[in-house]
């Protein structure tokens, strides 16, 4: 977030690739699947709740964060347009 032009979604991608085990990418497709509206302004509290939700889902599914991240994205890609 200290880099010029880097907002929450981009920062989450950088963090994910630096430390993928504990941190998901903040993605609108995953938010859609989780039935969470994209906020007009992201906050730390919003991001942290998203992280905790993804960690819980990964634990329940017994997968690593990268696998969960890819699954959320792929499911949304295949289904979001059909529902919207």
PDB file of N, CA, C and O in Angstrom:
ATOM      1  N   UNK A   1       0.821  -1.192   0.000  1.00  0.00           N
ATOM      2  CA  UNK A   1       0.000   0.000   0.000  1.00  0.00           C
ATOM      3  C   UNK A   1       0.866   1.258   0.000  1.00  0.00           C
ATOM      4  O   UNK A   1       0.358   2.321  -0.289  1.00  0.00           O
ATOM      5  N   UNK A   2       2.133   1.133   0.306  1.00  0.00           N
ATOM      6  CA  UNK A   2       3.017   2.303   0.323  1.00  0.00           C
ATOM      7  C   UNK A   2       3.490   2.678  -1.082  1.00  0.00           C
ATOM      8  O   UNK A   2       4.016   3.759  -1.280  1.00  0.00           O
ATOM      9  N   UNK A   3       3.318   1.779  -2.030  1.00  0.00           N
ATOM     10  CA  UNK A   3       3.731   2.066  -3.398  1.00  0.00           C
ATOM     11  C   UNK A   3       2.682   2.931  -4.080  1.00  0.00           C
ATOM     12  O   UNK A   3       1.481   2.680  -3.941  1.00  0.00           O
ATOM     13  N   UNK A   4       3.098   3.904  -4.831  1.00  0.00           N
ATOM     14  CA  UNK A   4       2.178   4.790  -5.544  1.00  0.00           C
ATOM     15  C   UNK A   4       1.346   3.957  -6.521  1.00  0.00           C
ATOM     16  O   UNK A   4       1.875   3.148  -7.278  1.00  0.00           O
ATOM     17  N   UNK A   5       0.036   4.148  -6.468  1.00  0.00           N
ATOM     18  CA  UNK A   5      -0.862   3.459  -7.388  1.00  0.00           C
ATOM     19  C   UNK A   5      -1.257   2.058  -6.972  1.00  0.00           C
ATOM     20  O   UNK A   5      -2.001   1.389  -7.673  1.00  0.00           O
ATOM     21  N   UNK A   6      -0.777   1.602  -5.831  1.00  0.00           N
ATOM     22  CA  UNK A   6      -1.105   0.253  -5.375  1.00  0.00           C
ATOM     23  C   UNK A   6      -2.207   0.348  -4.321  1.00  0.00           C
ATOM     24  O   UNK A   6      -2.013   0.918  -3.260  1.00  0.00           O
ATOM     25  N   UNK A   7      -3.369  -0.214  -4.657  1.00  0.00           N
ATOM     26  CA  UNK A   7      -4.502  -0.231  -3.738  1.00  0.00           C
ATOM     27  C   UNK A   7      -4.656  -1.647  -3.177  1.00  0.00           C
ATOM     28  O   UNK A   7      -3.860  -2.537  -3.470  1.00  0.00           O
ATOM     29  N   UNK A   8      -5.688  -1.849  -2.381  1.00  0.00           N
ATOM     30  CA  UNK A   8      -5.888  -3.124  -1.683  1.00  0.00           C
ATOM     31  C   UNK A   8      -5.835  -4.353  -2.592  1.00  0.00           C
ATOM     32  O   UNK A   8      -5.112  -5.304  -2.273  1.00  0.00           O
ATOM     33  N   UNK A   9      -6.572  -4.394  -3.706  1.00  0.00           N
ATOM     34  CA  UNK A   9      -6.523  -5.607  -4.526  1.00  0.00           C
ATOM     35  C   UNK A   9      -5.113  -5.928  -5.040  1.00  0.00           C
ATOM     36  O   UNK A   9      -4.658  -7.070  -4.952  1.00  0.00           O
ATOM     37  N   UNK A  10      -4.412  -4.921  -5.545  1.00  0.00           N
ATOM     38  CA  UNK A  10      -3.052  -5.157  -6.053  1.00  0.00           C
ATOM     39  C   UNK A  10      -2.109  -5.520  -4.916  1.00  0.00           C
ATOM     40  O   UNK A  10      -1.275  -6.427  -5.052  1.00  0.00           O
ATOM     41  N   UNK A  11      -2.232  -4.841  -3.795  1.00  0.00           N
ATOM     42  CA  UNK A  11      -1.385  -5.149  -2.639  1.00  0.00           C
ATOM     43  C   UNK A  11      -1.619  -6.590  -2.182  1.00  0.00           C
ATOM     44  O   UNK A  11      -0.670  -7.285  -1.811  1.00  0.00           O
ATOM     45  N   UNK A  12      -2.874  -7.045  -2.241  1.00  0.00           N
ATOM     46  CA  UNK A  12      -3.161  -8.417  -1.810  1.00  0.00           C
ATOM     47  C   UNK A  12      -2.525  -9.433  -2.748  1.00  0.00           C
ATOM     48  O   UNK A  12      -2.089 -10.499  -2.313  1.00  0.00           O
ATOM     49  N   UNK A  13      -2.451  -9.107  -4.028  1.00  0.00           N
ATOM     50  CA  UNK A  13      -1.797 -10.005  -4.997  1.00  0.00           C
ATOM     51  C   UNK A  13      -0.308 -10.093  -4.686  1.00  0.00           C
ATOM     52  O   UNK A  13       0.269 -11.191  -4.653  1.00  0.00           O
ATOM     53  N   UNK A  14       0.320  -8.952  -4.454  1.00  0.00           N
ATOM     54  CA  UNK A  14       1.755  -8.955  -4.122  1.00  0.00           C
ATOM     55  C   UNK A  14       2.011  -9.739  -2.839  1.00  0.00           C
ATOM     56  O   UNK A  14       2.954 -10.533  -2.770  1.00  0.00           O
ATOM     57  N   UNK A  15       1.171  -9.535  -1.841  1.00  0.00           N
ATOM     58  CA  UNK A  15       1.323 -10.259  -0.573  1.00  0.00           C
ATOM     59  C   UNK A  15       1.093 -11.749  -0.772  1.00  0.00           C
ATOM     60  O   UNK A  15       1.819 -12.575  -0.231  1.00  0.00           O
ATOM     61  N   UNK A  16       0.091 -12.097  -1.563  1.00  0.00           N
ATOM     62  CA  UNK A  16      -0.211 -13.505  -1.831  1.00  0.00           C
ATOM     63  C   UNK A  16       0.998 -14.217  -2.453  1.00  0.00           C
ATOM     64  O   UNK A  16       1.350 -15.311  -2.052  1.00  0.00           O
ATOM     65  N   UNK A  17       1.605 -13.584  -3.442  1.00  0.00           N
ATOM     66  CA  UNK A  17       2.733 -14.246  -4.099  1.00  0.00           C
ATOM     67  C   UNK A  17       3.999 -14.240  -3.245  1.00  0.00           C
ATOM     68  O   UNK A  17       4.842 -15.113  -3.387  1.00  0.00           O
ATOM     69  N   UNK A  18       4.101 -13.304  -2.319  1.00  0.00           N
ATOM     70  CA  UNK A  18       5.247 -13.296  -1.401  1.00  0.00           C
ATOM     71  C   UNK A  18       5.032 -14.275  -0.249  1.00  0.00           C
ATOM     72  O   UNK A  18       5.975 -14.899   0.227  1.00  0.00           O
ATOM     73  N   UNK A  19       3.767 -14.418   0.178  1.00  0.00           N
ATOM     74  CA  UNK A  19       3.421 -15.273   1.321  1.00  0.00           C
ATOM     75  C   UNK A  19       2.086 -15.956   1.037  1.00  0.00           C
ATOM     76  O   UNK A  19       1.079 -15.685   1.705  1.00  0.00           O
ATOM     77  N   UNK A  20       2.055 -16.838   0.052  1.00  0.00           N
ATOM     78  CA  UNK A  20       0.781 -17.396  -0.396  1.00  0.00           C
ATOM     79  C   UNK A  20       0.085 -18.271   0.641  1.00  0.00           C
ATOM     80  O   UNK A  20      -1.137 -18.401   0.626  1.00  0.00           O
ATOM     81  N   UNK A  21       0.832 -18.884   1.542  1.00  0.00           N
ATOM     82  CA  UNK A  21       0.189 -19.783   2.505  1.00  0.00           C
ATOM     83  C   UNK A  21      -0.882 -19.083   3.336  1.00  0.00           C
ATOM     84  O   UNK A  21      -1.993 -19.580   3.446  1.00  0.00           O
ATOM     85  N   UNK A  22      -0.605 -17.916   3.914  1.00  0.00           N
ATOM     86  CA  UNK A  22      -1.640 -17.339   4.773  1.00  0.00           C
ATOM     87  C   UNK A  22      -2.531 -16.274   4.125  1.00  0.00           C
ATOM     88  O   UNK A  22      -3.497 -15.845   4.738  1.00  0.00           O
ATOM     89  N   UNK A  23      -2.226 -15.819   2.901  1.00  0.00           N
ATOM     90  CA  UNK A  23      -2.945 -14.662   2.367  1.00  0.00           C
ATOM     91  C   UNK A  23      -3.554 -14.918   0.986  1.00  0.00           C
ATOM     92  O   UNK A  23      -2.838 -15.234   0.043  1.00  0.00           O
ATOM     93  N   UNK A  24      -4.868 -14.718   0.858  1.00  0.00           N
ATOM     94  CA  UNK A  24      -5.522 -14.850  -0.450  1.00  0.00           C
ATOM     95  C   UNK A  24      -5.407 -13.554  -1.244  1.00  0.00           C
ATOM     96  O   UNK A  24      -5.099 -12.500  -0.692  1.00  0.00           O
ATOM     97  N   UNK A  25      -5.682 -13.645  -2.539  1.00  0.00           N
ATOM     98  CA  UNK A  25      -5.786 -12.445  -3.358  1.00  0.00           C
ATOM     99  C   UNK A  25      -7.192 -11.889  -3.191  1.00  0.00           C
ATOM    100  O   UNK A  25      -8.159 -12.639  -3.202  1.00  0.00           O
ATOM    101  N   UNK A  26      -7.312 -10.602  -3.036  1.00  0.00           N
ATOM    102  CA  UNK A  26      -8.611  -9.941  -2.921  1.00  0.00           C
ATOM    103  C   UNK A  26      -9.126  -9.737  -4.340  1.00  0.00           C
ATOM    104  O   UNK A  26      -8.587  -8.945  -5.101  1.00  0.00           O
ATOM    105  N   UNK A  27     -10.169 -10.488  -4.701  1.00  0.00           N
ATOM    106  CA  UNK A  27     -10.635 -10.513  -6.078  1.00  0.00           C
ATOM    107  C   UNK A  27     -12.149 -10.368  -6.127  1.00  0.00           C
ATOM    108  O   UNK A  27     -12.861 -10.988  -5.329  1.00  0.00           O
ATOM    109  N   UNK A  28     -12.657  -9.576  -7.080  1.00  0.00           N
ATOM    110  CA  UNK A  28     -14.101  -9.376  -7.178  1.00  0.00           C
ATOM    111  C   UNK A  28     -14.842 -10.660  -7.507  1.00  0.00           C
ATOM    112  O   UNK A  28     -15.984 -10.837  -7.110  1.00  0.00           O
ATOM    113  N   UNK A  29     -14.193 -11.585  -8.213  1.00  0.00           N
ATOM    114  CA  UNK A  29     -14.849 -12.870  -8.503  1.00  0.00           C
ATOM    115  C   UNK A  29     -15.063 -13.664  -7.219  1.00  0.00           C
ATOM    116  O   UNK A  29     -16.121 -14.253  -7.014  1.00  0.00           O
ATOM    117  N   UNK A  30     -14.072 -13.673  -6.367  1.00  0.00           N
ATOM    118  CA  UNK A  30     -14.217 -14.390  -5.093  1.00  0.00           C
ATOM    119  C   UNK A  30     -15.251 -13.699  -4.215  1.00  0.00           C
ATOM    120  O   UNK A  30     -16.046 -14.370  -3.548  1.00  0.00           O
ATOM    121  N   UNK A  31     -15.272 -12.380  -4.229  1.00  0.00           N
ATOM    122  CA  UNK A  31     -16.280 -11.660  -3.446  1.00  0.00           C
ATOM    123  C   UNK A  31     -17.680 -12.018  -3.930  1.00  0.00           C
ATOM    124  O   UNK A  31     -18.593 -12.219  -3.134  1.00  0.00           O
ATOM    125  N   UNK A  32     -17.856 -12.112  -5.248  1.00  0.00           N
ATOM    126  CA  UNK A  32     -19.160 -12.500  -5.805  1.00  0.00           C
ATOM    127  C   UNK A  32     -19.570 -13.870  -5.278  1.00  0.00           C
ATOM    128  O   UNK A  32     -20.689 -14.061  -4.825  1.00  0.00           O
ATOM    129  N   UNK A  33     -18.657 -14.816  -5.335  1.00  0.00           N
ATOM    130  CA  UNK A  33     -18.952 -16.172  -4.890  1.00  0.00           C
ATOM    131  C   UNK A  33     -19.286 -16.221  -3.405  1.00  0.00           C
ATOM    132  O   UNK A  33     -20.168 -16.965  -2.979  1.00  0.00           O
ATOM    133  N   UNK A  34     -18.618 -15.407  -2.630  1.00  0.00           N
ATOM    134  CA  UNK A  34     -18.873 -15.357  -1.186  1.00  0.00           C
ATOM    135  C   UNK A  34     -20.088 -14.486  -0.847  1.00  0.00           C
ATOM    136  O   UNK A  34     -20.419 -14.315   0.317  1.00  0.00           O
ATOM    137  N   UNK A  35     -20.728 -13.958  -1.891  1.00  0.00           N
ATOM    138  CA  UNK A  35     -21.910 -13.101  -1.743  1.00  0.00           C
ATOM    139  C   UNK A  35     -21.622 -11.852  -0.915  1.00  0.00           C
ATOM    140  O   UNK A  35     -22.395 -11.442  -0.065  1.00  0.00           O
ATOM    141  N   UNK A  36     -20.467 -11.258  -1.218  1.00  0.00           N
ATOM    142  CA  UNK A  36     -20.045 -10.023  -0.557  1.00  0.00           C
ATOM    143  C   UNK A  36     -19.956  -8.942  -1.631  1.00  0.00           C
ATOM    144  O   UNK A  36     -19.307  -9.131  -2.650  1.00  0.00           O
ATOM    145  N   UNK A  37     -20.628  -7.837  -1.399  1.00  0.00           N
ATOM    146  CA  UNK A  37     -20.556  -6.729  -2.339  1.00  0.00           C
ATOM    147  C   UNK A  37     -19.199  -6.054  -2.278  1.00  0.00           C
ATOM    148  O   UNK A  37     -18.652  -5.855  -1.194  1.00  0.00           O
ATOM    149  N   UNK A  38     -18.691  -5.706  -3.449  1.00  0.00           N
ATOM    150  CA  UNK A  38     -17.427  -4.973  -3.500  1.00  0.00           C
ATOM    151  C   UNK A  38     -17.662  -3.599  -2.873  1.00  0.00           C
ATOM    152  O   UNK A  38     -18.558  -2.875  -3.293  1.00  0.00           O
ATOM    153  N   UNK A  39     -16.884  -3.251  -1.874  1.00  0.00           N
ATOM    154  CA  UNK A  39     -17.078  -1.938  -1.238  1.00  0.00           C
ATOM    155  C   UNK A  39     -16.587  -0.814  -2.148  1.00  0.00           C
ATOM    156  O   UNK A  39     -15.731  -1.025  -3.001  1.00  0.00           O
ATOM    157  N   UNK A  40     -17.128   0.371  -1.953  1.00  0.00           N
ATOM    158  CA  UNK A  40     -16.650   1.514  -2.730  1.00  0.00           C
ATOM    159  C   UNK A  40     -15.227   1.886  -2.310  1.00  0.00           C
ATOM    160  O   UNK A  40     -14.446   2.366  -3.113  1.00  0.00           O
ATOM    161  N   UNK A  41     -14.903   1.644  -1.042  1.00  0.00           N
ATOM    162  CA  UNK A  41     -13.552   1.868  -0.524  1.00  0.00           C
ATOM    163  C   UNK A  41     -13.155   0.685   0.345  1.00  0.00           C
ATOM    164  O   UNK A  41     -13.853   0.367   1.303  1.00  0.00           O
ATOM    165  N   UNK A  42     -12.064   0.057  -0.008  1.00  0.00           N
ATOM    166  CA  UNK A  42     -11.569  -1.052   0.806  1.00  0.00           C
ATOM    167  C   UNK A  42     -10.953  -0.504   2.088  1.00  0.00           C
ATOM    168  O   UNK A  42     -10.384   0.584   2.096  1.00  0.00           O
ATOM    169  N   UNK A  43     -11.049  -1.287   3.150  1.00  0.00           N
ATOM    170  CA  UNK A  43     -10.422  -0.937   4.421  1.00  0.00           C
ATOM    171  C   UNK A  43      -9.650  -2.141   4.925  1.00  0.00           C
ATOM    172  O   UNK A  43      -9.848  -3.269   4.451  1.00  0.00           O
ATOM    173  N   UNK A  44      -8.793  -1.897   5.893  1.00  0.00           N
ATOM    174  CA  UNK A  44      -8.079  -3.009   6.502  1.00  0.00           C
ATOM    175  C   UNK A  44      -9.053  -3.994   7.114  1.00  0.00           C
ATOM    176  O   UNK A  44      -8.888  -5.199   6.977  1.00  0.00           O
ATOM    177  N   UNK A  45     -10.084  -3.488   7.779  1.00  0.00           N
ATOM    178  CA  UNK A  45     -11.065  -4.367   8.436  1.00  0.00           C
ATOM    179  C   UNK A  45     -11.758  -5.273   7.424  1.00  0.00           C
ATOM    180  O   UNK A  45     -11.949  -6.459   7.677  1.00  0.00           O
ATOM    181  N   UNK A  46     -12.144  -4.711   6.269  1.00  0.00           N
ATOM    182  CA  UNK A  46     -12.773  -5.511   5.218  1.00  0.00           C
ATOM    183  C   UNK A  46     -11.808  -6.586   4.735  1.00  0.00           C
ATOM    184  O   UNK A  46     -12.161  -7.760   4.623  1.00  0.00           O
ATOM    185  N   UNK A  47     -10.574  -6.170   4.435  1.00  0.00           N
ATOM    186  CA  UNK A  47      -9.582  -7.109   3.928  1.00  0.00           C
ATOM    187  C   UNK A  47      -9.312  -8.212   4.950  1.00  0.00           C
ATOM    188  O   UNK A  47      -9.244  -9.387   4.601  1.00  0.00           O
ATOM    189  N   UNK A  48      -9.173  -7.849   6.215  1.00  0.00           N
ATOM    190  CA  UNK A  48      -8.849  -8.838   7.238  1.00  0.00           C
ATOM    191  C   UNK A  48      -9.979  -9.856   7.403  1.00  0.00           C
ATOM    192  O   UNK A  48      -9.733 -11.045   7.557  1.00  0.00           O
ATOM    193  N   UNK A  49     -11.225  -9.396   7.334  1.00  0.00           N
ATOM    194  CA  UNK A  49     -12.361 -10.322   7.420  1.00  0.00           C
ATOM    195  C   UNK A  49     -12.339 -11.283   6.231  1.00  0.00           C
ATOM    196  O   UNK A  49     -12.615 -12.463   6.375  1.00  0.00           O
ATOM    197  N   UNK A  50     -11.996 -10.762   5.066  1.00  0.00           N
ATOM    198  CA  UNK A  50     -11.867 -11.597   3.866  1.00  0.00           C
ATOM    199  C   UNK A  50     -10.763 -12.634   4.062  1.00  0.00           C
ATOM    200  O   UNK A  50     -10.949 -13.815   3.740  1.00  0.00           O
ATOM    201  N   UNK A  51      -9.628 -12.231   4.591  1.00  0.00           N
ATOM    202  CA  UNK A  51      -8.523 -13.154   4.860  1.00  0.00           C
ATOM    203  C   UNK A  51      -8.975 -14.259   5.814  1.00  0.00           C
ATOM    204  O   UNK A  51      -8.751 -15.451   5.555  1.00  0.00           O
ATOM    205  N   UNK A  52      -9.621 -13.870   6.896  1.00  0.00           N
ATOM    206  CA  UNK A  52     -10.083 -14.872   7.872  1.00  0.00           C
ATOM    207  C   UNK A  52     -11.103 -15.830   7.269  1.00  0.00           C
ATOM    208  O   UNK A  52     -11.069 -17.031   7.540  1.00  0.00           O
ATOM    209  N   UNK A  53     -11.999 -15.309   6.438  1.00  0.00           N
ATOM    210  CA  UNK A  53     -12.996 -16.165   5.772  1.00  0.00           C
ATOM    211  C   UNK A  53     -12.304 -17.157   4.850  1.00  0.00           C
ATOM    212  O   UNK A  53     -12.621 -18.354   4.857  1.00  0.00           O
ATOM    213  N   UNK A  54     -11.357 -16.690   4.071  1.00  0.00           N
ATOM    214  CA  UNK A  54     -10.633 -17.577   3.152  1.00  0.00           C
ATOM    215  C   UNK A  54      -9.801 -18.608   3.909  1.00  0.00           C
ATOM    216  O   UNK A  54      -9.740 -19.772   3.504  1.00  0.00           O
ATOM    217  N   UNK A  55      -9.188 -18.213   4.983  1.00  0.00           N
ATOM    218  CA  UNK A  55      -8.425 -19.169   5.789  1.00  0.00           C
ATOM    219  C   UNK A  55      -9.341 -20.257   6.328  1.00  0.00           C
ATOM    220  O   UNK A  55      -8.988 -21.440   6.327  1.00  0.00           O
ATOM    221  N   UNK A  56     -10.517 -19.869   6.779  1.00  0.00           N
ATOM    222  CA  UNK A  56     -11.479 -20.833   7.299  1.00  0.00           C
ATOM    223  C   UNK A  56     -11.930 -21.793   6.199  1.00  0.00           C
ATOM    224  O   UNK A  56     -11.981 -23.015   6.404  1.00  0.00           O
ATOM    225  N   UNK A  57     -12.239 -21.263   5.023  1.00  0.00           N
ATOM    226  CA  UNK A  57     -12.649 -22.114   3.907  1.00  0.00           C
ATOM    227  C   UNK A  57     -11.537 -23.076   3.491  1.00  0.00           C
ATOM    228  O   UNK A  57     -11.793 -24.247   3.207  1.00  0.00           O
ATOM    229  N   UNK A  58     -10.319 -22.576   3.442  1.00  0.00           N
ATOM    230  CA  UNK A  58      -9.186 -23.437   3.074  1.00  0.00           C
ATOM    231  C   UNK A  58      -9.006 -24.553   4.095  1.00  0.00           C
ATOM    232  O   UNK A  58      -8.745 -25.705   3.734  1.00  0.00           O
ATOM    233  N   UNK A  59      -9.180 -24.220   5.356  1.00  0.00           N
ATOM    234  CA  UNK A  59      -9.061 -25.235   6.415  1.00  0.00           C
ATOM    235  C   UNK A  59     -10.163 -26.286   6.283  1.00  0.00           C
ATOM    236  O   UNK A  59      -9.890 -27.483   6.338  1.00  0.00           O
ATOM    237  N   UNK A  60     -11.402 -25.838   6.087  1.00  0.00           N
ATOM    238  CA  UNK A  60     -12.527 -26.762   5.942  1.00  0.00           C
ATOM    239  C   UNK A  60     -12.338 -27.671   4.729  1.00  0.00           C
ATOM    240  O   UNK A  60     -12.606 -28.873   4.790  1.00  0.00           O
ATOM    241  N   UNK A  61     -11.867 -27.106   3.624  1.00  0.00           N
ATOM    242  CA  UNK A  61     -11.668 -27.877   2.396  1.00  0.00           C
ATOM    243  C   UNK A  61     -10.360 -28.658   2.398  1.00  0.00           C
ATOM    244  O   UNK A  61     -10.110 -29.448   1.483  1.00  0.00           O
ATOM    245  N   UNK A  62      -9.517 -28.404   3.406  1.00  0.00           N
ATOM    246  CA  UNK A  62      -8.219 -29.066   3.512  1.00  0.00           C
ATOM    247  C   UNK A  62      -7.347 -28.827   2.270  1.00  0.00           C
ATOM    248  O   UNK A  62      -6.787 -29.758   1.698  1.00  0.00           O
ATOM    249  N   UNK A  63      -7.297 -27.549   1.868  1.00  0.00           N
ATOM    250  CA  UNK A  63      -6.462 -27.155   0.729  1.00  0.00           C
ATOM    251  C   UNK A  63      -5.613 -25.960   1.133  1.00  0.00           C
ATOM    252  O   UNK A  63      -5.915 -25.267   2.103  1.00  0.00           O
ATOM    253  N   UNK A  64      -4.558 -25.705   0.369  1.00  0.00           N
ATOM    254  CA  UNK A  64      -3.750 -24.522   0.645  1.00  0.00           C
ATOM    255  C   UNK A  64      -4.439 -23.290   0.058  1.00  0.00           C
ATOM    256  O   UNK A  64      -5.397 -23.388  -0.709  1.00  0.00           O
ATOM    257  N   UNK A  65      -3.965 -22.125   0.436  1.00  0.00           N
ATOM    258  CA  UNK A  65      -4.600 -20.877   0.025  1.00  0.00           C
ATOM    259  C   UNK A  65      -4.571 -20.690  -1.483  1.00  0.00           C
ATOM    260  O   UNK A  65      -5.533 -20.203  -2.070  1.00  0.00           O
ATOM    261  N   UNK A  66      -3.492 -21.077  -2.122  1.00  0.00           N
ATOM    262  CA  UNK A  66      -3.399 -20.926  -3.585  1.00  0.00           C
ATOM    263  C   UNK A  66      -4.466 -21.766  -4.264  1.00  0.00           C
ATOM    264  O   UNK A  66      -5.103 -21.326  -5.217  1.00  0.00           O
ATOM    265  N   UNK A  67      -4.690 -22.983  -3.790  1.00  0.00           N
ATOM    266  CA  UNK A  67      -5.709 -23.855  -4.374  1.00  0.00           C
ATOM    267  C   UNK A  67      -7.091 -23.254  -4.173  1.00  0.00           C
ATOM    268  O   UNK A  67      -7.912 -23.226  -5.100  1.00  0.00           O
ATOM    269  N   UNK A  68      -7.360 -22.762  -2.968  1.00  0.00           N
ATOM    270  CA  UNK A  68      -8.649 -22.126  -2.707  1.00  0.00           C
ATOM    271  C   UNK A  68      -8.831 -20.904  -3.602  1.00  0.00           C
ATOM    272  O   UNK A  68      -9.883 -20.733  -4.224  1.00  0.00           O
ATOM    273  N   UNK A  69      -7.828 -20.081  -3.694  1.00  0.00           N
ATOM    274  CA  UNK A  69      -7.884 -18.873  -4.506  1.00  0.00           C
ATOM    275  C   UNK A  69      -8.226 -19.209  -5.957  1.00  0.00           C
ATOM    276  O   UNK A  69      -9.107 -18.601  -6.555  1.00  0.00           O
ATOM    277  N   UNK A  70      -7.568 -20.187  -6.497  1.00  0.00           N
ATOM    278  CA  UNK A  70      -7.807 -20.588  -7.883  1.00  0.00           C
ATOM    279  C   UNK A  70      -9.195 -21.198  -8.058  1.00  0.00           C
ATOM    280  O   UNK A  70      -9.858 -20.965  -9.064  1.00  0.00           O
ATOM    281  N   UNK A  71      -9.652 -21.963  -7.078  1.00  0.00           N
ATOM    282  CA  UNK A  71     -10.977 -22.576  -7.150  1.00  0.00           C
ATOM    283  C   UNK A  71     -12.079 -21.518  -7.105  1.00  0.00           C
ATOM    284  O   UNK A  71     -13.054 -21.597  -7.868  1.00  0.00           O
ATOM    285  N   UNK A  72     -11.949 -20.528  -6.214  1.00  0.00           N
ATOM    286  CA  UNK A  72     -12.940 -19.456  -6.137  1.00  0.00           C
ATOM    287  C   UNK A  72     -13.004 -18.703  -7.462  1.00  0.00           C
ATOM    288  O   UNK A  72     -14.082 -18.417  -7.991  1.00  0.00           O
ATOM    289  N   UNK A  73     -11.851 -18.395  -8.005  1.00  0.00           N
ATOM    290  CA  UNK A  73     -11.795 -17.662  -9.271  1.00  0.00           C
ATOM    291  C   UNK A  73     -12.410 -18.470 -10.404  1.00  0.00           C
ATOM    292  O   UNK A  73     -13.235 -17.955 -11.167  1.00  0.00           O
ATOM    293  N   UNK A  74     -12.050 -19.736 -10.498  1.00  0.00           N
ATOM    294  CA  UNK A  74     -12.542 -20.577 -11.592  1.00  0.00           C
ATOM    295  C   UNK A  74     -14.049 -20.789 -11.503  1.00  0.00           C
ATOM    296  O   UNK A  74     -14.754 -20.708 -12.508  1.00  0.00           O
ATOM    297  N   UNK A  75     -14.564 -21.049 -10.319  1.00  0.00           N
ATOM    298  CA  UNK A  75     -16.005 -21.248 -10.153  1.00  0.00           C
ATOM    299  C   UNK A  75     -16.753 -19.982 -10.582  1.00  0.00           C
ATOM    300  O   UNK A  75     -17.749 -20.055 -11.303  1.00  0.00           O
ATOM    301  N   UNK A  76     -16.275 -18.849 -10.154  1.00  0.00           N
ATOM    302  CA  UNK A  76     -16.914 -17.595 -10.524  1.00  0.00           C
ATOM    303  C   UNK A  76     -16.848 -17.382 -12.033  1.00  0.00           C
ATOM    304  O   UNK A  76     -17.833 -16.989 -12.659  1.00  0.00           O
ATOM    305  N   UNK A  77     -15.725 -17.663 -12.620  1.00  0.00           N
ATOM    306  CA  UNK A  77     -15.549 -17.496 -14.071  1.00  0.00           C
ATOM    307  C   UNK A  77     -16.558 -18.340 -14.827  1.00  0.00           C
ATOM    308  O   UNK A  77     -17.128 -17.910 -15.822  1.00  0.00           O
ATOM    309  N   UNK A  78     -16.795 -19.546 -14.360  1.00  0.00           N
ATOM    310  CA  UNK A  78     -17.705 -20.458 -15.047  1.00  0.00           C
ATOM    311  C   UNK A  78     -19.170 -20.176 -14.766  1.00  0.00           C
ATOM    312  O   UNK A  78     -20.033 -20.552 -15.544  1.00  0.00           O
ATOM    313  N   UNK A  79     -19.480 -19.523 -13.649  1.00  0.00           N
ATOM    314  CA  UNK A  79     -20.873 -19.385 -13.228  1.00  0.00           C
ATOM    315  C   UNK A  79     -21.397 -17.961 -13.100  1.00  0.00           C
ATOM    316  O   UNK A  79     -22.606 -17.761 -13.142  1.00  0.00           O
ATOM    317  N   UNK A  80     -20.554 -16.990 -12.913  1.00  0.00           N
ATOM    318  CA  UNK A  80     -21.030 -15.635 -12.632  1.00  0.00           C
ATOM    319  C   UNK A  80     -21.847 -15.074 -13.797  1.00  0.00           C
ATOM    320  O   UNK A  80     -22.926 -14.549 -13.576  1.00  0.00           O
ATOM    321  N   UNK A  81     -21.378 -15.195 -14.995  1.00  0.00           N
ATOM    322  CA  UNK A  81     -22.098 -14.641 -16.135  1.00  0.00           C
ATOM    323  C   UNK A  81     -23.454 -15.321 -16.323  1.00  0.00           C
ATOM    324  O   UNK A  81     -24.413 -14.692 -16.746  1.00  0.00           O
ATOM    325  N   UNK A  82     -23.557 -16.581 -15.969  1.00  0.00           N
ATOM    326  CA  UNK A  82     -24.805 -17.311 -16.125  1.00  0.00           C
ATOM    327  C   UNK A  82     -25.848 -16.829 -15.139  1.00  0.00           C
ATOM    328  O   UNK A  82     -27.033 -16.888 -15.405  1.00  0.00           O
ATOM    329  N   UNK A  83     -25.396 -16.353 -13.970  1.00  0.00           N
ATOM    330  CA  UNK A  83     -26.320 -15.935 -12.921  1.00  0.00           C
ATOM    331  C   UNK A  83     -26.653 -14.453 -13.056  1.00  0.00           C
ATOM    332  O   UNK A  83     -27.770 -14.040 -12.849  1.00  0.00           O
ATOM    333  N   UNK A  84     -25.693 -13.648 -13.435  1.00  0.00           N
ATOM    334  CA  UNK A  84     -25.876 -12.192 -13.500  1.00  0.00           C
ATOM    335  C   UNK A  84     -26.856 -11.797 -14.582  1.00  0.00           C
ATOM    336  O   UNK A  84     -27.036 -12.382 -15.567  1.00  0.00           O
TER     337      UNK A  84
END
